[in-house]
Amino acid sequence: MAKRSKLPRPKFPRPYDYEGVYDSTMIHRDNSTALEILEEWRSLVLTRPMQMGKTTLFSLAQLVYSKASTAPTGLEYDCPTKNTWYVLRVDFGAVHASFDEADPWNLTARKYDSQALDTIRDAILGLVHTHDEIEQKFDTSGNLDELGASRLLQRLGSAVQKVNNQAKLLVLVDEYDQPIREVLLGMLNHRHVAPYAQIEEKLKSAYPNYIGFFKACKWLTQALPASKVWLTGITPIALNVLSGFTPKNLMFDEDIADAIGLLDDDVDRMLDEVHEFMPFQDDGEKMRVRDAIKKHYNGLQFLSGSRLYHTRMLNSVMHSLMKTQERRDWLCQLKEPCRFVEAEKPPSSLFNVVKHAPNLCPVVGKLISSGEVSGYSLNLSLNLMHILKPDILIADYLTLLVHLGVLSVHHGNQTGEDVFKLASGVYRSLHLEPLLKASLGELLQLSSLSEIYRKGEKLITDFVSTLSESTMSSLIAWAVADPDNHIMELQLQGFMVGELHNVLYEGTTVAQETVLPNKKRTDITLAGDNSLVLLELKKLNGSTEPTFLQKKEYHAQLRGYITQRAAMEQSTRQRMVAGFLVVMYDDGQKYIVEKLLQETS
């Protein structure tokens, strides 16, 4: 591997650098042209996944517009009103209230609301003290520490109005959804405790300052003709419903699709900088790295526009490539996403809810097996409250995963329907596959046979529903030359064993064709410390589900296996033994999962 050159190490931003990117020598994308597009709107909200560059964009906006700053030179967009605005910057990204999971959700919400008020107050008073003319007009009567967010913003607007009714005031709100997003997503696993009914009124009661601030934003845009309110965040939260403030939603706007994130040219330039500092062996090695980056990290797309790279992920890639050992390891595993690069971690509650919403399991399974899913329409009017409904719509769930950057979405070339794709393979291993581990692994942790039989059908059904349709189709080919279906069943068993290996907890095992004393063989055996679960697997030709007599025969066969294996356990580890029947038909696209029926059934 080539040695490092004597050139200075290229500076790629880390998350804590995003505020100061444009004031430094750090390598970044010039996205100033996005400001020209944003200027068309008095009020707007731009939602994008975490760590894509929203903060950097608003930091640039503050430099370009604020009277208290100096616009960077050499930008692609030369703003005609640069450094003529009063700029109020409110960053809700720092709102992180401590709470106990046992706390009622409304108590947690009030803690977030209190933190939001402190953030708003500090930002407003900071702006007031920066500009003498505003400070002279600002109403300081009463105790400012006791004023709510709405009153504070109204006093600021009135002060600016007194200075000059035509004065330009720009309100920039980073992570506008943070105070309410964390609470709403936290409710996902407890929808029975915090029902969807009357959720709007409950939120209004729990967030008087947060919601009051946006009510005042609506007043501000009416009172000051030259004012603007721009918001960034991750998820939609229906501000119009909660506060009456209705900013233009630009999430899927065609003109702003590429506003943040990195494009191919940006990545090429970044890689050239790495090559200058620490040369690749040859152009071929550099190209292999470039191809791997494009394959694994060029997966973000917001309905229209270009395919984008995730900003933080790519900066992490570049840092890895400038370290000798990490680059060596990188080059050894180009077929997989780099293990030094972690995806942004959406809330675990968003994924755990799949365990409590069975209708979501098949679509998550498709994402695991093939990386994409279609047949559902993007919900352009989604807000987080929709996810609290008793039955979560698949389209709503997929749309939320797009907001969080786990999925991208685009129109299919031929059908025109929305196609959802995993944005990066790291999400499959970090988030989606663990869902199966958490659900199926639970089966072998249960403490009694009655619990295993009570919960087992659902857990095994969830797993079977995730089997890849493409894999199932290829397995069907084995049945053509096998009238008795034995080859097909062996292949199906082998495939399921492989899938089970990937999702079971450590300390559990899975085996194909376990031999019993009379030389009979079970299809699949799942073994844990306290229990064994036998799966009797059947594959039927045709699209007709098994008859009663067929199922009775299958259950009798499984019952025999259970009896023999239970006898073996009596003299060895004395584990519980349970059994389930899995019948697949209609080319593997339909299935039945049943717990063992008693002989009298």
Coordinates of C-alpha atoms in Angstrom, one line a residue:
M1 CA 0.0 0.0 0.0
A2 CA 1.3 3.5 -0.9
K3 CA 2.7 5.7 1.9
R4 CA 1.1 8.9 3.0
S5 CA 2.2 12.0 1.2
K6 CA 3.6 15.1 3.0
L7 CA 0.4 17.0 2.1
P8 CA -1.8 18.1 4.9
R9 CA -4.5 15.6 5.9
P10 CA -7.8 16.5 4.2
K11 CA -10.4 17.6 6.7
F12 CA -13.8 15.9 6.4
P13 CA -16.4 17.1 8.8
R14 CA -17.5 15.1 11.8
P15 CA -20.9 15.5 13.4
Y16 CA -19.7 18.1 15.9
D17 CA -18.2 20.2 13.0
Y18 CA -21.4 20.8 11.0
E19 CA -22.0 24.3 12.4
G20 CA -18.6 25.6 11.2
V21 CA -18.1 23.9 7.9
Y22 CA -18.4 27.1 5.8
D23 CA -16.0 29.0 8.1
S24 CA -13.2 26.4 7.8
T25 CA -11.0 24.5 5.4
M26 CA -13.1 21.4 5.7
I27 CA -14.2 19.6 2.5
H28 CA -17.9 20.1 1.9
R29 CA -20.5 20.5 -0.8
D30 CA -21.5 24.0 -1.7
N31 CA -25.3 23.8 -1.4
S32 CA -25.9 27.6 -1.4
T33 CA -28.1 27.3 -4.5
A34 CA -30.7 25.6 -2.3
L35 CA -31.1 29.0 -0.5
E36 CA -32.3 30.6 -3.7
I37 CA -35.0 28.0 -3.9
L38 CA -36.0 28.3 -0.2
E39 CA -36.3 32.1 -0.7
E40 CA -39.5 31.5 -2.7
W41 CA -41.4 30.6 0.5
R42 CA -42.4 32.7 3.5
S43 CA -42.7 29.6 5.7
L44 CA -41.4 26.1 4.9
V45 CA -40.4 22.8 6.5
L46 CA -37.7 20.6 5.0
T47 CA -37.5 17.1 6.5
R48 CA -34.5 14.9 5.9
P49 CA -32.9 12.0 7.7
M50 CA -30.4 12.5 10.5
Q51 CA -26.9 13.8 9.8
M52 CA -27.5 14.5 6.1
G53 CA -26.6 18.2 6.2
K54 CA -29.6 20.1 7.5
T55 CA -27.6 21.9 10.2
T56 CA -24.9 22.8 7.8
L57 CA -27.4 24.3 5.4
F58 CA -29.0 26.4 8.1
S59 CA -25.5 27.5 9.4
L60 CA -24.8 28.7 5.9
A61 CA -28.2 30.5 5.8
Q62 CA -27.3 32.3 9.0
L63 CA -23.9 33.3 7.6
V64 CA -25.5 34.5 4.3
Y65 CA -28.5 36.4 5.8
S66 CA -27.6 37.6 9.3
K67 CA -26.6 41.2 9.9
A68 CA -24.3 39.9 12.6
S69 CA -22.3 37.7 10.2
T70 CA -20.3 37.9 7.0
A71 CA -21.4 35.8 4.0
P72 CA -18.7 33.4 2.7
T73 CA -17.1 34.4 -0.6
G74 CA -17.1 32.3 -3.7
L75 CA -20.5 30.7 -3.2
E76 CA -22.4 29.4 -6.2
Y77 CA -25.3 31.6 -5.2
D78 CA -24.6 35.3 -4.6
C79 CA -27.6 36.4 -2.5
P80 CA -28.8 39.9 -3.3
T81 CA -30.0 40.5 0.3
K82 CA -27.0 39.0 2.1
N83 CA -26.3 40.2 5.6
T84 CA -29.4 42.4 5.8
W85 CA -31.6 40.2 8.0
Y86 CA -32.2 39.8 11.7
V87 CA -31.8 36.0 12.2
L88 CA -33.3 34.1 15.1
R89 CA -31.7 30.6 15.2
V90 CA -33.6 28.1 17.4
D91 CA -32.0 24.6 17.6
F92 CA -34.3 22.0 19.2
G93 CA -31.7 19.3 18.4
A94 CA -30.2 20.0 21.9
V95 CA -33.6 19.2 23.6
H96 CA -33.0 15.9 25.5
A97 CA -35.0 15.7 28.6
S98 CA -34.1 12.9 31.0
F99 CA -37.0 10.6 32.0
D100 CA -37.9 7.3 33.4
E101 CA -39.5 4.8 31.1
A102 CA -42.1 4.2 33.8
D103 CA -43.2 7.8 33.7
P104 CA -46.6 8.6 32.1
W105 CA -46.0 9.9 28.6
N106 CA -47.6 13.3 29.3
L107 CA -45.1 13.8 32.1
T108 CA -42.2 13.1 29.8
A109 CA -43.8 15.4 27.2
R110 CA -43.9 18.3 29.7
K111 CA -40.2 17.8 30.5
Y112 CA -39.5 18.1 26.7
D113 CA -41.7 21.2 26.6
S114 CA -39.8 22.8 29.4
Q115 CA -36.5 22.2 27.7
A116 CA -37.9 23.6 24.5
L117 CA -39.0 26.8 26.3
D118 CA -35.4 27.2 27.7
T119 CA -34.0 26.8 24.2
I120 CA -36.5 29.4 22.7
R121 CA -35.8 31.9 25.5
D122 CA -32.0 31.7 25.2
A123 CA -32.2 32.1 21.4
I124 CA -34.6 35.1 21.5
L125 CA -32.6 36.9 24.3
G126 CA -29.4 36.2 22.5
L127 CA -30.7 37.9 19.3
V128 CA -32.0 40.8 21.4
H129 CA -28.6 41.4 23.1
T130 CA -26.8 41.2 19.7
H131 CA -28.6 44.2 18.2
D132 CA -28.7 47.4 20.2
E133 CA -31.7 48.8 18.2
I134 CA -33.8 45.7 19.0
E135 CA -32.7 45.7 22.7
Q136 CA -33.9 49.3 23.0
K137 CA -37.3 48.4 21.7
F138 CA -37.8 45.0 23.4
D139 CA -40.4 44.9 26.2
T140 CA -38.6 43.7 29.3
S141 CA -41.5 44.3 31.7
G142 CA -42.3 41.6 34.2
N143 CA -40.2 38.5 34.8
L144 CA -38.9 37.2 31.4
D145 CA -38.2 33.8 33.0
E146 CA -41.9 33.4 33.6
L147 CA -43.0 34.3 30.1
G148 CA -44.1 31.5 27.8
A149 CA -42.6 30.9 24.3
S150 CA -45.5 32.5 22.5
R151 CA -45.2 35.8 24.5
L152 CA -41.5 35.9 24.0
L153 CA -41.6 35.6 20.2
Q154 CA -44.4 38.1 20.0
R155 CA -42.3 40.6 22.0
L156 CA -39.4 40.0 19.6
G157 CA -41.6 40.6 16.6
S158 CA -43.0 43.7 18.1
A159 CA -39.5 45.1 18.8
V160 CA -38.4 44.4 15.3
Q161 CA -41.6 46.1 14.0
K162 CA -40.9 49.2 16.1
V163 CA -37.4 49.4 14.7
N164 CA -38.7 49.2 11.1
N165 CA -42.0 47.7 9.9
Q166 CA -40.2 46.6 6.7
A167 CA -37.3 45.0 8.6
K168 CA -36.4 41.5 7.5
L169 CA -36.6 38.8 10.2
L170 CA -35.7 35.2 9.4
V171 CA -36.5 32.5 11.9
L172 CA -34.5 29.3 11.5
V173 CA -35.6 26.3 13.5
D174 CA -33.3 23.2 13.5
E175 CA -34.8 19.8 14.3
Y176 CA -38.3 21.3 14.8
D177 CA -39.8 17.9 15.5
Q178 CA -37.3 16.8 18.2
P179 CA -39.2 17.7 21.3
I180 CA -42.4 15.9 20.2
R181 CA -40.9 13.2 18.0
E182 CA -39.1 11.4 20.8
V183 CA -42.3 11.2 22.8
L184 CA -44.5 10.1 19.9
L185 CA -42.1 7.4 18.8
G186 CA -41.8 6.2 22.4
M187 CA -45.5 5.6 22.4
L188 CA -45.3 3.1 19.6
N189 CA -44.7 0.1 21.8
H190 CA -47.4 1.3 24.3
R191 CA -50.3 2.2 22.0
H192 CA -52.6 0.4 24.4
V193 CA -51.5 2.9 27.2
A194 CA -51.6 6.0 25.0
P195 CA -54.5 5.4 22.6
Y196 CA -54.9 7.4 19.4
A197 CA -58.2 8.8 20.5
Q198 CA -58.0 12.5 21.4
I199 CA -54.3 12.5 20.9
E200 CA -54.3 16.0 19.4
E201 CA -55.9 17.5 22.5
K202 CA -53.6 15.6 24.7
L203 CA -50.5 16.9 22.9
K204 CA -51.8 20.5 23.0
S205 CA -52.2 20.1 26.7
A206 CA -48.7 18.6 27.2
Y207 CA -46.8 21.1 25.0
P208 CA -48.1 24.6 25.8
N209 CA -44.8 26.3 25.0
Y210 CA -43.6 24.2 22.1
I211 CA -47.0 24.6 20.3
G212 CA -47.4 28.2 21.5
F213 CA -44.1 29.0 19.7
F214 CA -45.4 27.9 16.4
K215 CA -48.7 29.7 17.0
A216 CA -46.6 32.8 17.4
C217 CA -44.7 32.0 14.2
K218 CA -48.0 32.2 12.3
W219 CA -48.7 35.6 13.9
L220 CA -45.2 36.7 13.0
T221 CA -45.6 36.0 9.3
Q222 CA -48.8 38.1 9.3
A223 CA -47.5 41.0 11.4
L224 CA -44.1 41.4 9.7
P225 CA -44.4 41.6 5.9
A226 CA -40.7 40.8 5.4
S227 CA -40.4 37.9 7.9
K228 CA -39.8 34.2 7.0
V229 CA -39.9 31.1 9.1
W230 CA -37.9 28.1 7.9
L231 CA -37.9 24.7 9.7
T232 CA -35.8 21.6 9.3
G233 CA -36.5 18.2 10.9
I234 CA -36.7 14.5 10.4
T235 CA -40.4 13.6 10.7
P236 CA -43.7 15.3 9.9
I237 CA -45.8 16.2 13.0
A238 CA -48.9 18.1 11.7
L239 CA -48.1 21.6 12.9
N240 CA -51.2 22.9 11.1
V241 CA -53.4 20.6 13.3
L242 CA -51.6 21.4 16.5
S243 CA -50.9 25.1 16.1
G244 CA -52.6 26.5 13.0
F245 CA -49.2 27.2 11.5
T246 CA -48.9 25.7 8.0
P247 CA -45.4 25.9 6.5
K248 CA -44.9 24.6 3.0
N249 CA -43.7 20.9 3.2
L250 CA -40.8 20.4 0.8
M251 CA -39.9 16.8 1.7
F252 CA -40.8 15.5 -1.7
D253 CA -40.6 18.7 -3.7
E254 CA -38.8 18.1 -7.0
D255 CA -36.9 21.4 -6.9
I256 CA -35.3 20.7 -3.5
A257 CA -34.8 16.9 -3.9
D258 CA -31.0 17.3 -4.1
A259 CA -30.6 20.2 -1.6
I260 CA -28.6 18.2 0.9
G261 CA -26.7 15.0 0.9
L262 CA -23.8 14.2 -1.5
L263 CA -23.8 13.7 -5.3
D264 CA -21.5 11.6 -7.4
D265 CA -19.2 14.6 -8.2
D266 CA -18.9 15.4 -4.5
V267 CA -17.8 11.8 -3.7
D268 CA -15.3 11.9 -6.6
R269 CA -13.8 15.1 -5.3
M270 CA -13.6 13.7 -1.8
L271 CA -11.9 10.5 -3.0
D272 CA -9.4 12.6 -5.0
E273 CA -8.5 14.4 -1.8
V274 CA -7.9 11.1 -0.1
H275 CA -5.8 9.8 -3.0
E276 CA -3.6 13.0 -2.9
F277 CA -2.9 12.4 0.8
M278 CA -2.6 8.6 0.8
P279 CA -2.4 7.3 -2.8
F280 CA -4.1 4.2 -3.9
Q281 CA -1.9 1.5 -5.5
D282 CA -3.3 2.2 -8.9
D283 CA -6.4 3.5 -10.7
G284 CA -7.9 0.0 -10.5
E285 CA -7.8 -0.1 -6.7
K286 CA -9.3 3.4 -6.6
M287 CA -12.0 2.4 -9.0
R288 CA -12.9 -0.7 -6.9
V289 CA -13.3 1.5 -3.8
R290 CA -15.4 4.0 -5.8
D291 CA -17.6 1.2 -7.1
A292 CA -18.1 -0.2 -3.6
I293 CA -19.1 3.2 -2.2
K294 CA -21.6 3.7 -5.0
K295 CA -23.0 0.2 -4.4
H296 CA -23.4 0.4 -0.6
Y297 CA -24.1 4.1 0.1
N298 CA -25.7 5.7 -2.9
G299 CA -29.2 4.7 -1.8
L300 CA -31.1 7.8 -0.8
Q301 CA -33.7 9.2 -3.1
F302 CA -36.7 11.3 -2.3
L303 CA -39.2 10.4 -5.1
S304 CA -37.5 12.6 -7.7
G305 CA -34.0 13.9 -8.2
S306 CA -30.7 12.1 -8.0
R307 CA -29.6 9.2 -5.9
L308 CA -27.8 10.7 -2.9
Y309 CA -25.1 9.6 -0.5
H310 CA -25.6 10.0 3.2
T311 CA -23.3 12.9 4.3
R312 CA -22.1 11.5 7.6
M313 CA -21.6 8.0 6.3
L314 CA -19.4 9.2 3.4
N315 CA -17.4 11.4 5.7
S316 CA -16.8 8.3 7.9
V317 CA -15.8 6.3 4.8
M318 CA -13.2 9.0 3.9
H319 CA -11.8 9.0 7.5
S320 CA -11.5 5.1 7.3
L321 CA -9.7 5.3 3.9
M322 CA -7.0 7.6 5.4
K323 CA -6.0 5.0 8.0
T324 CA -3.6 2.3 6.8
Q325 CA -5.2 -0.7 8.6
E326 CA -8.8 0.4 8.1
R327 CA -8.1 0.9 4.4
R328 CA -6.6 -2.6 4.1
D329 CA -9.6 -4.1 5.8
W330 CA -11.9 -2.0 3.6
L331 CA -10.3 -3.4 0.5
C332 CA -10.8 -6.9 1.8
Q333 CA -14.6 -6.6 2.2
L334 CA -15.7 -4.5 -0.8
K335 CA -18.7 -6.8 -1.3
E336 CA -20.3 -5.7 2.0
P337 CA -20.9 -2.3 3.6
C338 CA -17.8 -1.2 5.4
R339 CA -17.9 -2.4 9.0
F340 CA -16.3 0.9 10.1
V341 CA -19.3 2.8 8.9
E342 CA -22.4 2.7 11.0
A343 CA -25.8 3.9 9.8
E344 CA -27.6 6.6 11.6
K345 CA -29.7 4.8 14.2
P346 CA -33.4 5.6 14.0
P347 CA -35.3 5.0 17.3
S348 CA -35.4 1.3 18.2
S349 CA -39.1 1.7 19.1
L350 CA -39.8 2.2 15.4
F351 CA -38.5 -1.2 14.6
N352 CA -39.8 -3.0 17.7
V353 CA -43.3 -2.0 16.9
V354 CA -43.3 -4.6 14.1
K355 CA -43.4 -7.3 16.7
H356 CA -46.8 -5.9 17.8
A357 CA -48.1 -5.2 14.3
P358 CA -48.2 -8.5 12.4
N359 CA -49.4 -6.9 9.2
L360 CA -46.0 -5.2 9.0
C361 CA -43.9 -8.4 9.2
P362 CA -44.3 -9.6 5.6
V363 CA -43.2 -6.3 4.1
V364 CA -40.2 -6.1 6.5
G365 CA -39.4 -9.6 5.4
K366 CA -39.4 -8.5 1.7
L367 CA -37.0 -5.7 2.6
I368 CA -34.7 -8.2 4.3
S369 CA -34.7 -10.7 1.5
S370 CA -34.8 -8.5 -1.6
G371 CA -34.0 -5.0 -0.4
E372 CA -37.1 -3.4 -2.0
V373 CA -40.9 -3.5 -1.9
S374 CA -43.7 -2.1 -4.1
G375 CA -47.4 -2.1 -4.2
Y376 CA -47.9 0.6 -1.6
S377 CA -48.2 4.4 -2.2
L378 CA -46.2 7.0 -0.4
N379 CA -48.3 9.0 2.1
L380 CA -47.5 12.6 1.3
S381 CA -49.7 13.8 4.1
L382 CA -48.3 11.5 6.8
N383 CA -47.8 12.8 10.3
L384 CA -46.4 10.9 13.3
M385 CA -49.8 10.7 15.0
H386 CA -51.0 8.4 12.2
I387 CA -48.5 5.8 13.5
L388 CA -50.3 5.7 16.8
K389 CA -53.5 4.3 15.3
P390 CA -54.5 0.8 16.5
D391 CA -53.8 -0.6 13.1
I392 CA -50.7 0.8 11.5
L393 CA -51.0 1.1 7.7
I394 CA -48.1 -0.4 5.8
A395 CA -47.9 2.6 3.5
D396 CA -47.6 4.9 6.6
Y397 CA -44.8 2.7 8.0
L398 CA -42.9 2.7 4.8
T399 CA -43.2 6.5 4.4
L400 CA -41.9 7.0 7.9
L401 CA -38.9 4.8 7.1
V402 CA -38.2 7.1 4.1
H403 CA -38.3 10.1 6.4
L404 CA -35.8 8.4 8.7
G405 CA -33.5 7.5 5.8
V406 CA -33.8 3.7 6.2
L407 CA -35.6 3.6 2.8
S408 CA -35.5 5.6 -0.4
V409 CA -38.5 5.9 -2.7
H410 CA -38.9 6.5 -6.5
H411 CA -41.4 5.9 -9.2
G412 CA -40.9 2.5 -11.0
N413 CA -39.8 3.0 -14.6
Q414 CA -42.5 0.8 -16.2
T415 CA -45.4 0.8 -13.6
G416 CA -45.0 4.3 -12.3
E417 CA -45.9 2.9 -8.8
D418 CA -43.8 3.9 -5.8
V419 CA -40.8 1.6 -5.2
F420 CA -39.3 1.5 -1.7
K421 CA -35.6 0.4 -1.4
L422 CA -33.2 0.0 1.5
A423 CA -31.0 3.0 1.5
S424 CA -28.0 0.9 2.6
G425 CA -27.3 -2.7 3.5
V426 CA -26.2 -1.6 7.0
Y427 CA -29.9 -1.0 7.8
R428 CA -30.7 -4.7 7.0
S429 CA -28.1 -6.0 9.5
L430 CA -28.5 -3.3 12.2
H431 CA -32.3 -3.0 12.3
L432 CA -34.4 -5.3 10.2
E433 CA -32.8 -8.7 10.7
P434 CA -32.7 -8.2 14.5
L435 CA -36.5 -8.0 14.4
L436 CA -36.6 -11.7 13.6
K437 CA -34.0 -12.5 16.2
A438 CA -36.0 -10.7 18.8
S439 CA -39.3 -12.4 17.8
L440 CA -38.3 -16.0 16.9
G441 CA -35.6 -16.1 19.6
E442 CA -38.3 -15.3 22.1
L443 CA -39.9 -18.7 21.5
L444 CA -36.9 -20.6 23.0
Q445 CA -36.8 -18.3 26.0
L446 CA -40.4 -19.1 27.2
S447 CA -40.7 -20.9 30.5
S448 CA -43.6 -23.3 29.9
L449 CA -45.1 -25.5 27.1
S450 CA -48.4 -23.6 27.4
E451 CA -46.6 -20.3 26.6
I452 CA -44.7 -21.9 23.7
Y453 CA -47.9 -23.2 22.2
R454 CA -49.8 -20.0 23.0
K455 CA -47.2 -17.6 21.3
G456 CA -45.5 -20.0 18.9
E457 CA -47.9 -19.8 16.0
K458 CA -47.6 -16.1 15.7
L459 CA -43.8 -16.0 16.1
I460 CA -43.2 -18.8 13.5
T461 CA -45.8 -17.2 11.2
D462 CA -43.8 -13.9 11.4
F463 CA -40.7 -15.8 10.4
V464 CA -42.2 -17.8 7.6
S465 CA -43.8 -14.6 6.2
T466 CA -40.3 -13.1 5.7
L467 CA -39.0 -15.9 3.4
S468 CA -37.8 -14.5 0.1
E469 CA -40.2 -14.9 -2.7
S470 CA -37.4 -15.1 -5.2
T471 CA -35.7 -17.8 -3.2
M472 CA -38.9 -19.7 -2.9
S473 CA -39.4 -19.5 -6.6
S474 CA -35.9 -20.9 -7.3
L475 CA -36.6 -23.8 -4.9
I476 CA -39.7 -24.7 -6.7
A477 CA -37.6 -25.8 -9.7
W478 CA -36.4 -28.7 -7.7
A479 CA -39.9 -30.2 -7.6
V480 CA -40.1 -30.6 -11.4
A481 CA -37.8 -33.7 -11.5
D482 CA -39.0 -35.1 -8.2
P483 CA -42.6 -36.5 -8.2
D484 CA -42.3 -37.4 -4.5
N485 CA -41.2 -33.9 -3.6
H486 CA -38.3 -35.2 -1.4
I487 CA -35.6 -33.2 -3.1
M488 CA -37.8 -30.1 -2.8
E489 CA -38.4 -30.6 0.9
L490 CA -34.7 -31.1 1.6
Q491 CA -33.9 -27.9 -0.2
L492 CA -36.7 -26.1 1.6
Q493 CA -35.5 -27.4 4.9
G494 CA -31.9 -26.4 4.2
F495 CA -33.0 -22.9 3.2
M496 CA -35.0 -22.4 6.3
V497 CA -32.2 -23.8 8.5
G498 CA -29.9 -21.2 7.0
E499 CA -32.4 -18.4 7.6
L500 CA -32.9 -19.5 11.1
H501 CA -29.2 -19.6 11.8
N502 CA -29.1 -15.9 11.0
V503 CA -31.8 -14.8 13.4
L504 CA -31.7 -17.0 16.5
Y505 CA -30.1 -15.9 19.7
E506 CA -26.6 -16.9 20.6
G507 CA -26.7 -20.1 22.7
T508 CA -29.5 -21.6 20.6
T509 CA -29.0 -24.1 17.7
V510 CA -30.9 -25.2 14.7
A511 CA -30.5 -28.6 12.9
Q512 CA -31.9 -30.2 9.8
E513 CA -33.1 -33.9 9.9
T514 CA -32.4 -34.8 13.5
V515 CA -32.2 -38.6 13.8
L516 CA -34.5 -40.3 16.3
P517 CA -33.9 -43.8 17.8
N518 CA -36.1 -45.6 15.3
K519 CA -34.2 -43.9 12.4
K520 CA -37.0 -41.4 11.8
R521 CA -36.0 -37.9 11.1
T522 CA -37.6 -34.6 12.0
D523 CA -37.4 -31.8 9.5
I524 CA -36.1 -28.9 11.7
T525 CA -35.2 -28.8 15.4
L526 CA -34.7 -25.5 17.3
A527 CA -32.8 -26.2 20.5
G528 CA -32.4 -23.8 23.5
D529 CA -31.3 -24.3 27.0
N530 CA -34.8 -25.0 28.3
S531 CA -36.8 -26.2 25.3
L532 CA -36.8 -27.9 21.9
V533 CA -39.1 -26.9 19.1
L534 CA -39.7 -29.3 16.3
L535 CA -40.9 -28.0 12.9
E536 CA -42.6 -30.5 10.6
L537 CA -42.2 -28.9 7.1
K538 CA -44.5 -29.9 4.2
K539 CA -44.6 -28.6 0.6
L540 CA -47.7 -29.2 -1.5
N541 CA -47.9 -28.9 -5.3
G542 CA -50.7 -26.7 -6.6
S543 CA -52.6 -23.8 -5.1
T544 CA -55.0 -25.7 -2.9
E545 CA -54.5 -25.7 0.8
P546 CA -54.2 -29.0 2.6
T547 CA -57.3 -30.9 3.4
F548 CA -58.4 -31.8 7.0
L549 CA -57.3 -35.4 6.4
Q550 CA -53.9 -34.4 5.1
K551 CA -53.3 -32.1 8.1
K552 CA -54.5 -34.9 10.5
E553 CA -51.9 -37.2 9.0
Y554 CA -49.1 -34.5 9.3
H555 CA -50.0 -33.9 12.9
A556 CA -50.0 -37.6 13.7
Q557 CA -46.5 -37.8 12.2
L558 CA -45.3 -34.8 14.2
R559 CA -46.9 -36.2 17.4
G560 CA -44.8 -39.3 17.1
Y561 CA -41.6 -37.3 16.8
I562 CA -42.6 -35.2 19.8
T563 CA -43.3 -38.3 21.9
Q564 CA -40.0 -40.0 21.0
R565 CA -37.9 -36.8 21.5
A566 CA -39.6 -36.1 24.9
A567 CA -38.7 -39.6 26.0
M568 CA -35.0 -38.9 25.1
E569 CA -35.0 -35.7 27.1
Q570 CA -36.2 -37.5 30.2
S571 CA -32.9 -39.3 30.5
T572 CA -30.7 -36.4 29.3
R573 CA -31.3 -32.6 29.7
Q574 CA -35.0 -32.8 30.5
R575 CA -35.9 -29.9 28.2
M576 CA -39.5 -29.2 27.2
V577 CA -40.4 -30.4 23.7
A578 CA -43.0 -28.6 21.5
G579 CA -44.0 -29.0 17.8
F580 CA -45.4 -27.0 15.0
L581 CA -46.6 -27.9 11.5
V582 CA -45.6 -25.6 8.6
V583 CA -47.3 -26.4 5.2
M584 CA -46.3 -24.3 2.2
Y585 CA -48.3 -24.5 -1.1
D586 CA -49.1 -22.4 -4.2
D587 CA -45.4 -22.4 -5.2
G588 CA -44.4 -21.4 -1.7
Q589 CA -46.4 -18.2 -1.7
K590 CA -49.0 -19.4 0.8
Y591 CA -48.5 -21.2 4.0
I592 CA -50.2 -22.5 7.2
V593 CA -48.6 -22.6 10.6
E594 CA -50.3 -24.7 13.3
K595 CA -49.3 -25.8 16.7
L596 CA -49.4 -29.6 17.4
L597 CA -53.0 -30.8 17.7
Q598 CA -53.9 -33.3 20.4
E599 CA -54.8 -36.8 19.2
T600 CA -58.5 -36.2 20.1
S601 CA -58.7 -33.0 18.0

